[in-house]
mmCIF file of C-alpha atoms and ligand atoms in Angstrom:
data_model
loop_
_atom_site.group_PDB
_atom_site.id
_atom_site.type_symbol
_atom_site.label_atom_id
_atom_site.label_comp_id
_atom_site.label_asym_id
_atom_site.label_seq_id
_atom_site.Cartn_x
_atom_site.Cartn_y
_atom_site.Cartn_z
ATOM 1 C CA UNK A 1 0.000 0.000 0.000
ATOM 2 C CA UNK A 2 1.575 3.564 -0.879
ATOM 3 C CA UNK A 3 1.823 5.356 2.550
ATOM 4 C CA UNK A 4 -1.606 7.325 3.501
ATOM 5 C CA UNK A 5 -1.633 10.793 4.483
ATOM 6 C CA UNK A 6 -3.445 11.509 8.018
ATOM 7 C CA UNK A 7 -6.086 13.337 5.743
ATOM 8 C CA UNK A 8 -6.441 10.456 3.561
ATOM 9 C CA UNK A 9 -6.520 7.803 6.371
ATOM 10 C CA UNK A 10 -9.623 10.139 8.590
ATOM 11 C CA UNK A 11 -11.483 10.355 5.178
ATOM 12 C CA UNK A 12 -11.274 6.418 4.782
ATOM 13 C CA UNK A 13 -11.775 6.133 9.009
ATOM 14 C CA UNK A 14 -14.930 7.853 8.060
ATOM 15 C CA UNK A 15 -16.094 5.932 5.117
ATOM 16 C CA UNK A 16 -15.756 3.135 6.884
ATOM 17 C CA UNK A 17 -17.203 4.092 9.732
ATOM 18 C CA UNK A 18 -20.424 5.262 7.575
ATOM 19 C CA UNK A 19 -20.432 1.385 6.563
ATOM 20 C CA UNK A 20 -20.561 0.114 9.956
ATOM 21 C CA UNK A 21 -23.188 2.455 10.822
ATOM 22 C CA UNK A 22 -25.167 0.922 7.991
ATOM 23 C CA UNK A 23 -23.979 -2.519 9.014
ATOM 24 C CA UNK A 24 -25.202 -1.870 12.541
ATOM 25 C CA UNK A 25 -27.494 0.784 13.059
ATOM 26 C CA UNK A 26 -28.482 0.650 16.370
ATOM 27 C CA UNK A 27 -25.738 -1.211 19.004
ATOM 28 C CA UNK A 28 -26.598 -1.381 22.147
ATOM 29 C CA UNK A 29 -24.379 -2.642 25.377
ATOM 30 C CA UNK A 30 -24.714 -6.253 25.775
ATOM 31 C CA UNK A 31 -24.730 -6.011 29.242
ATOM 32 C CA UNK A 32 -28.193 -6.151 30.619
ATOM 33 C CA UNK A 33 -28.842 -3.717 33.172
ATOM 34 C CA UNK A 34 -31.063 -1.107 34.296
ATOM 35 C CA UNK A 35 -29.292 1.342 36.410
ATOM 36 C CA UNK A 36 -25.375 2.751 36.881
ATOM 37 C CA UNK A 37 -24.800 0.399 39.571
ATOM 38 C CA UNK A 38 -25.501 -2.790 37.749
ATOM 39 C CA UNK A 39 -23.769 -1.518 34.635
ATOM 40 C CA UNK A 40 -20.873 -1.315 36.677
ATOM 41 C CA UNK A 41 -20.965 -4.491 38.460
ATOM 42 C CA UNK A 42 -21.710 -6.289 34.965
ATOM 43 C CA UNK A 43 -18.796 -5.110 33.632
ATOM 44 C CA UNK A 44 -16.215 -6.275 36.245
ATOM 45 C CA UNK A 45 -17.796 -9.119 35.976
ATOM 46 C CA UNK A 46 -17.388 -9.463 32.112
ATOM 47 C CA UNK A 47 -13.173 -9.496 32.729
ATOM 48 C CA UNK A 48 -12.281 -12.700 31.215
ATOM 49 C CA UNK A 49 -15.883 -14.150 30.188
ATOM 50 C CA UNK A 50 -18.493 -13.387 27.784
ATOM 51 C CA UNK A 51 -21.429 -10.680 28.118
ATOM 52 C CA UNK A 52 -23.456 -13.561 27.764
ATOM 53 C CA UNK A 53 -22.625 -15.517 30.745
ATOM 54 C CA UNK A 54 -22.338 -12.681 32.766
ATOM 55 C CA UNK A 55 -26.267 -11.851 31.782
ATOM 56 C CA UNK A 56 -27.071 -15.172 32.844
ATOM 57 C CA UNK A 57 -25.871 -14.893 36.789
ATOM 58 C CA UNK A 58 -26.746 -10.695 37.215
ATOM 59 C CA UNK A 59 -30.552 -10.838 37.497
ATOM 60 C CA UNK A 60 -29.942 -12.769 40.805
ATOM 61 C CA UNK A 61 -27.102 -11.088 42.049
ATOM 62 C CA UNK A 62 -28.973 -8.075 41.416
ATOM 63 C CA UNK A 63 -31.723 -8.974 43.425
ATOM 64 C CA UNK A 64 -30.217 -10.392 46.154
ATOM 65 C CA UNK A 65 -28.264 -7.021 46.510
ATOM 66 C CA UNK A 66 -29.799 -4.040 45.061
ATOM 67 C CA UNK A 67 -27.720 -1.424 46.511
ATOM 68 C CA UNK A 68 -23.751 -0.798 47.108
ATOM 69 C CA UNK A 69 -24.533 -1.437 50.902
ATOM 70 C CA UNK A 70 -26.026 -4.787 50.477
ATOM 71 C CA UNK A 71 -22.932 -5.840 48.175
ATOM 72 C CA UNK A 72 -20.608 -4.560 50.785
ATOM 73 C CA UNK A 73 -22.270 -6.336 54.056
ATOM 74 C CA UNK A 74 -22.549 -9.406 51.981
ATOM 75 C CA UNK A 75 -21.510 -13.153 52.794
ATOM 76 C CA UNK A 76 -18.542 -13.461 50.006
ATOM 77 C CA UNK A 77 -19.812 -17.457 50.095
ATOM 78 C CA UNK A 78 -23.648 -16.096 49.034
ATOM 79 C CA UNK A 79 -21.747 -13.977 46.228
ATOM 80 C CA UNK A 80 -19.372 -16.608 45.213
ATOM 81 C CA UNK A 81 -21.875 -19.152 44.762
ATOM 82 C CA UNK A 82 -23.811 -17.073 42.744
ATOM 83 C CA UNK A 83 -20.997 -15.904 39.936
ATOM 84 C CA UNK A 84 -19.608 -19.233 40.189
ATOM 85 C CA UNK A 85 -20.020 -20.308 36.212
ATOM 86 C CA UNK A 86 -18.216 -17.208 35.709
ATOM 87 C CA UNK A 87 -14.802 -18.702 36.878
ATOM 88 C CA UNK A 88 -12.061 -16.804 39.063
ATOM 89 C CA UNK A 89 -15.446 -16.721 41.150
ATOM 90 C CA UNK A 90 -13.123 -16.253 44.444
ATOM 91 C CA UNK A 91 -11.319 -12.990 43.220
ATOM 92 C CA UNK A 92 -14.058 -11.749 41.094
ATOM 93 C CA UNK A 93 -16.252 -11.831 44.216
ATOM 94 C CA UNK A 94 -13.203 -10.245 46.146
ATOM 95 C CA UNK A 95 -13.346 -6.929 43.785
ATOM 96 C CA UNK A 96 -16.937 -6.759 44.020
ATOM 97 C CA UNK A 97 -16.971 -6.401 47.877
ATOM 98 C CA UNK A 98 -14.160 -3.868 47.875
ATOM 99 C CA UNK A 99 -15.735 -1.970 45.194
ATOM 100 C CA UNK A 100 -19.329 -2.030 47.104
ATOM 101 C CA UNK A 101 -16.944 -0.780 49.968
ATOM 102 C CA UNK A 102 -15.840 1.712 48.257
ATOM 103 C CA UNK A 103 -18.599 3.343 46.645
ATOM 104 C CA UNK A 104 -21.167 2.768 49.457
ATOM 105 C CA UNK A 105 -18.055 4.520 52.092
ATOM 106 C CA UNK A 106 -16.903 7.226 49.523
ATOM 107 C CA UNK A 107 -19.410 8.127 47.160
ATOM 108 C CA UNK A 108 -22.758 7.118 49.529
ATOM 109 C CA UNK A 109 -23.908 4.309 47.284
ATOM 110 C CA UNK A 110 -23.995 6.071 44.221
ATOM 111 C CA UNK A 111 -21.475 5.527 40.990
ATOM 112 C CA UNK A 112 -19.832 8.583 40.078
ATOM 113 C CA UNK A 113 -19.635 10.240 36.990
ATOM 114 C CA UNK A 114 -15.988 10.893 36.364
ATOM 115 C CA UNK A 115 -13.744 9.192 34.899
ATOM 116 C CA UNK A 116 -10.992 10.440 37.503
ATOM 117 C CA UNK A 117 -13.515 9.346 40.172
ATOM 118 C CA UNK A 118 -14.635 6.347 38.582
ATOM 119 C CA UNK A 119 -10.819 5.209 37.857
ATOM 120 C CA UNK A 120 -10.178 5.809 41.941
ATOM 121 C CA UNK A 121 -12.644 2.910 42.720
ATOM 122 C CA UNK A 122 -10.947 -0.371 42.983
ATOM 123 C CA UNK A 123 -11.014 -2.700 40.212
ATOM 124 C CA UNK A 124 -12.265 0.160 37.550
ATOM 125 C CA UNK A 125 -10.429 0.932 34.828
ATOM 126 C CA UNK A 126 -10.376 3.434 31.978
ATOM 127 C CA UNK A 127 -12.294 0.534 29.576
ATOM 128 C CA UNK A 128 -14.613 -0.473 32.679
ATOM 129 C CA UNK A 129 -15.072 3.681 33.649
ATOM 130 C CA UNK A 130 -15.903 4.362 29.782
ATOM 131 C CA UNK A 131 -18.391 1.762 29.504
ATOM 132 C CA UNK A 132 -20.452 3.359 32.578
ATOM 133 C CA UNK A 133 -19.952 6.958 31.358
ATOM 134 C CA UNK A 134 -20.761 5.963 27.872
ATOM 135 C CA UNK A 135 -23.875 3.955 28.778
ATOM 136 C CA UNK A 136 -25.213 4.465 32.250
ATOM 137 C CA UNK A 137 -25.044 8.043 32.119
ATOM 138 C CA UNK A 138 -24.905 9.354 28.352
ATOM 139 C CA UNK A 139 -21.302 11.024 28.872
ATOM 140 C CA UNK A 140 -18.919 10.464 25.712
ATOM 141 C CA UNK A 141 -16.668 7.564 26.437
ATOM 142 C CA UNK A 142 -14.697 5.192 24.277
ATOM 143 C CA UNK A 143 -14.121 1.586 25.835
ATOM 144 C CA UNK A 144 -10.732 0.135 24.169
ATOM 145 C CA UNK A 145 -10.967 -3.700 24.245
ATOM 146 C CA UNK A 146 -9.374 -6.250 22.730
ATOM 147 C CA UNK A 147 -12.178 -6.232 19.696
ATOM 148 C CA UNK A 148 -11.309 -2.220 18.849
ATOM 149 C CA UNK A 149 -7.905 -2.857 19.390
ATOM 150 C CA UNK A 150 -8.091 -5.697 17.094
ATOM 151 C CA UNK A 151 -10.148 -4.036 14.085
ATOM 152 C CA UNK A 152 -7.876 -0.620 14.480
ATOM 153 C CA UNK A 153 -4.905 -2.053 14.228
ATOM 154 C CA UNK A 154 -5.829 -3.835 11.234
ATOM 155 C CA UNK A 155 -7.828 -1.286 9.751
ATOM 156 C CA UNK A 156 -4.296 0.908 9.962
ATOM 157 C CA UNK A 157 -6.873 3.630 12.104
ATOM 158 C CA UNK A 158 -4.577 3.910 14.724
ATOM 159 C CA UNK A 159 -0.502 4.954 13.836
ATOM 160 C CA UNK A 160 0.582 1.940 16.452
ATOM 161 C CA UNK A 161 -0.885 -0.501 14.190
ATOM 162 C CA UNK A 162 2.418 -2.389 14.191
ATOM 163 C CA UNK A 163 2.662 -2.806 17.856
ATOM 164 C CA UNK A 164 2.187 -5.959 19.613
ATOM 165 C CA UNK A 165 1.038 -4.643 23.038
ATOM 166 C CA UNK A 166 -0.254 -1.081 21.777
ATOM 167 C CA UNK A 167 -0.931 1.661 24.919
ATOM 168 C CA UNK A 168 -4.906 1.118 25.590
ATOM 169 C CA UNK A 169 -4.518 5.113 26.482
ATOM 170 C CA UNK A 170 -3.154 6.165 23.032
ATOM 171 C CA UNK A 171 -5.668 4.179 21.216
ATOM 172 C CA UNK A 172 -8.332 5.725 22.371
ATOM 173 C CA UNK A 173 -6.779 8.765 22.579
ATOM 174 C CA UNK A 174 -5.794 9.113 18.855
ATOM 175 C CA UNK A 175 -9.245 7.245 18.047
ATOM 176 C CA UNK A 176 -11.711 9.525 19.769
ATOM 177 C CA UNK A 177 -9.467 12.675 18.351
ATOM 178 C CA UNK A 178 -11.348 11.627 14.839
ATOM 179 C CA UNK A 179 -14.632 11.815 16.015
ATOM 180 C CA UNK A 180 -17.215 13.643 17.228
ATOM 181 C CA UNK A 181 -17.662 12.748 21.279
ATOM 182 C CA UNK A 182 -21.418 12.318 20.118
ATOM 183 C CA UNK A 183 -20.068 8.960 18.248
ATOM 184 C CA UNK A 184 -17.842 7.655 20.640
ATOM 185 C CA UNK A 185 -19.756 5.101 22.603
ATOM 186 C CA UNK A 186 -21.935 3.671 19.291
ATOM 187 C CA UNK A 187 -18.615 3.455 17.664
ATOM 188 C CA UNK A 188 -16.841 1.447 20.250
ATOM 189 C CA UNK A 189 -19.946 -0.790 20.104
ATOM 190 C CA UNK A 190 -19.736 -0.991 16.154
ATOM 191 C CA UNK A 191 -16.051 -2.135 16.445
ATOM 192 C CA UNK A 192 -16.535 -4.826 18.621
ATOM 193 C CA UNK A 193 -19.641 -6.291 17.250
ATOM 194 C CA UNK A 194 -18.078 -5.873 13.530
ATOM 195 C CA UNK A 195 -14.694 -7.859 15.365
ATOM 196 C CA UNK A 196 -17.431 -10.435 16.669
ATOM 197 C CA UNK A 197 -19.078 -10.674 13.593
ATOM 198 C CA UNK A 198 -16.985 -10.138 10.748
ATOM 199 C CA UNK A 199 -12.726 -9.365 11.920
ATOM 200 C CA UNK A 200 -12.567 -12.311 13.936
ATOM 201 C CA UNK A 201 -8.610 -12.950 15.503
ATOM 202 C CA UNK A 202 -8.174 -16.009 13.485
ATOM 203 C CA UNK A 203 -9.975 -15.741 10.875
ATOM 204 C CA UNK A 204 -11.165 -12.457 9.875
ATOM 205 C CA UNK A 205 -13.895 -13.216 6.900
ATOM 206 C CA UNK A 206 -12.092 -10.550 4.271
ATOM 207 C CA UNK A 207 -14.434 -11.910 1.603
ATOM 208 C CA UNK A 208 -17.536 -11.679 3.068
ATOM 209 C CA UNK A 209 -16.272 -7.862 4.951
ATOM 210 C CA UNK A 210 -17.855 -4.893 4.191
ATOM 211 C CA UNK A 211 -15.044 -3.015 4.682
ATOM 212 C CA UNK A 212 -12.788 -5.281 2.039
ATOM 213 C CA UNK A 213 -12.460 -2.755 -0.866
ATOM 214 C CA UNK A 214 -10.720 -0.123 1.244
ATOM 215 C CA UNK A 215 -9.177 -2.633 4.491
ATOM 216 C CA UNK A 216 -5.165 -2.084 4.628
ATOM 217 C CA UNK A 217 -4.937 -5.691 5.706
ATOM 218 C CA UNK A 218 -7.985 -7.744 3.423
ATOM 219 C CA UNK A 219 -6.547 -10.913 2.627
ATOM 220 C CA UNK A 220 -3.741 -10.366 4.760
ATOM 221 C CA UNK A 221 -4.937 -10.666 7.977
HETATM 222 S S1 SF4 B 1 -11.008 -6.938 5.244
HETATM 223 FE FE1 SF4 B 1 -10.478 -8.582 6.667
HETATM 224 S S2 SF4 B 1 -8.902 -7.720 8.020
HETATM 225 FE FE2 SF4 B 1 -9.907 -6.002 6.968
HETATM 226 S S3 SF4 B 1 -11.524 -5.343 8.383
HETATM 227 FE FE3 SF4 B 1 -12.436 -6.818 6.972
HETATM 228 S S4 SF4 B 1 -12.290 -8.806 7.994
HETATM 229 FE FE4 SF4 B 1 -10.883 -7.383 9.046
#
C-alpha cells in the first residue's frame, strides 16, 4: 500500500465508519442492566468471560443485593456461589466487595460520573469507567478492548498498528481525536460487534467484509 496521508486515512476512518453504521445501526451494550450500579458491576464481571454468561448470573445477584450497601455487608460465600459459572469466582467476588466498599463509604452508594472518580474505585479501569460513562449516564466515552484494538490495528486507524502490546490510552486517545464525542460510545460498540461478527482474531472473513475494498490488511490478515 503507498503510505496514507493523516487526511487520507480520517477520510477512509470515516467511510468506513459510515459502513458500519449501515452494518449496525443501532448497538446497544450487551450487558443487561437497568441502572449505573448494575452496569458497573456487569462489567467487572465481564473481565475474562463473555457478556453472555455474565447476563445469565446478574438478574440474581442483582436482586439479592440491590444497593452498594447490600454488596458490601454481603456473605462473600452467598456472592461466590452465585458468579460461580463465571470462573475466578473467588477474586471476582473479592473486587466486588471492595468496590461495594468503596462506593457505598466514599461516594454514599452512588457511581460517580468521572472518569478520575470512577478510575479511583478499585477494580475500575479506563475501559470499565468508559463503559459506565458511555452507557449508564450518556457522557462520551470510548471503551478500548481487545475487539477495537483488534479491528484498528488492522484497519491501519490507529498509527501503532504495528505494535504488539499497543498503549490502551493512546488508542483511544488518537481514536476519539477523529470523532465527534457524540459517536464515541456507538462506535466502540460498532467495532466490537463488527470484530465479533466479521474481523474475527483467526480468521477475519475478508471476503464476506464490508469493509474489504478499502481494508489495509484484506486478505492479509
Ligand atoms: S477486510 Fe479482513 S482484516 Fe480487513 S476489516 Fe475486513 S475482515 Fe478485518
Amino acid at each position: 500500500m503507498v503510505r496514507e496521508s493523516k487526511r487520507a486515512r480520517q477520510a477512509r476512518m470515516h467511510d468506513e465508519y459510515a459502513i458500519l453504521r449501515e452494518v449496525f445501526p443501532a448497538p446497544e451494550c450487551a450487558l443487561h442492566f437497568s441502572n449505573p450500579l448494575q452496569l458497573l458491576i456487569a462489567t467487572v464481571l465481564s473481565a475474562q468471560t463473555t457478556d453472555r454468561r455474565v447476563n445469565t448470573v446478574t438478574p440474581e445477584l442483582f436482586a439479592r443485593f440491590p444497593e452498594a450497601a447490600d454488596l458490601a455487608a454481603a456473605n462473600p460465600q452467598e456472592v461466590e456461589d452465585i458468579i460461580h459459572p463465571l470462573g475466578f469466582y473467588r477474586s471476582k467476588t473479592k473486587h466486588l466487595l471492595g468496590l461495594a466498599v468503596a462506593l457505598d463509604e466514599r461516594f454514599g452508594g452512588e457511581v460517580p460520573r468521572t472518569m478520575k472518580e470512577l478510575t479511583s474505585l478499585p477494580g475500575v479501569g479506563r475501559k470499565t469507567a468508559n463503559v459506565v460513562l458511555g452507557n449508564a449516564f450518556g457522557i462520551p466515552g470510548f471503551p478500548v478492548d481487545t475487539h477495537v484494538m483488534r479491528v484498528t490495528g488492522r484497519l491501519r486507524w490507529r498509527s501503532d498498528w504495528r505494535d504488539a502490546h499497543p498503549d490502551p490510552v493512546a488508542v483511544e486517545r488518537e481514536i476519539t481525536a477523529c470523532f465527534p464525542p457524540g459517536e464515541w460510545t456507538d462506535l466502540s460498540h460498532r467495532l466490537i460487534l463488527f470484530g465479533r461478527a466479521t474481523c474475527h482474531a483467526r480468521r477475519p472473513d475478508c471476503v464476506e467484509c464490508p469493509l474489504a475494498a478499502t481494508c489495509p490488511a484484506a486478505g492479509a490478515a
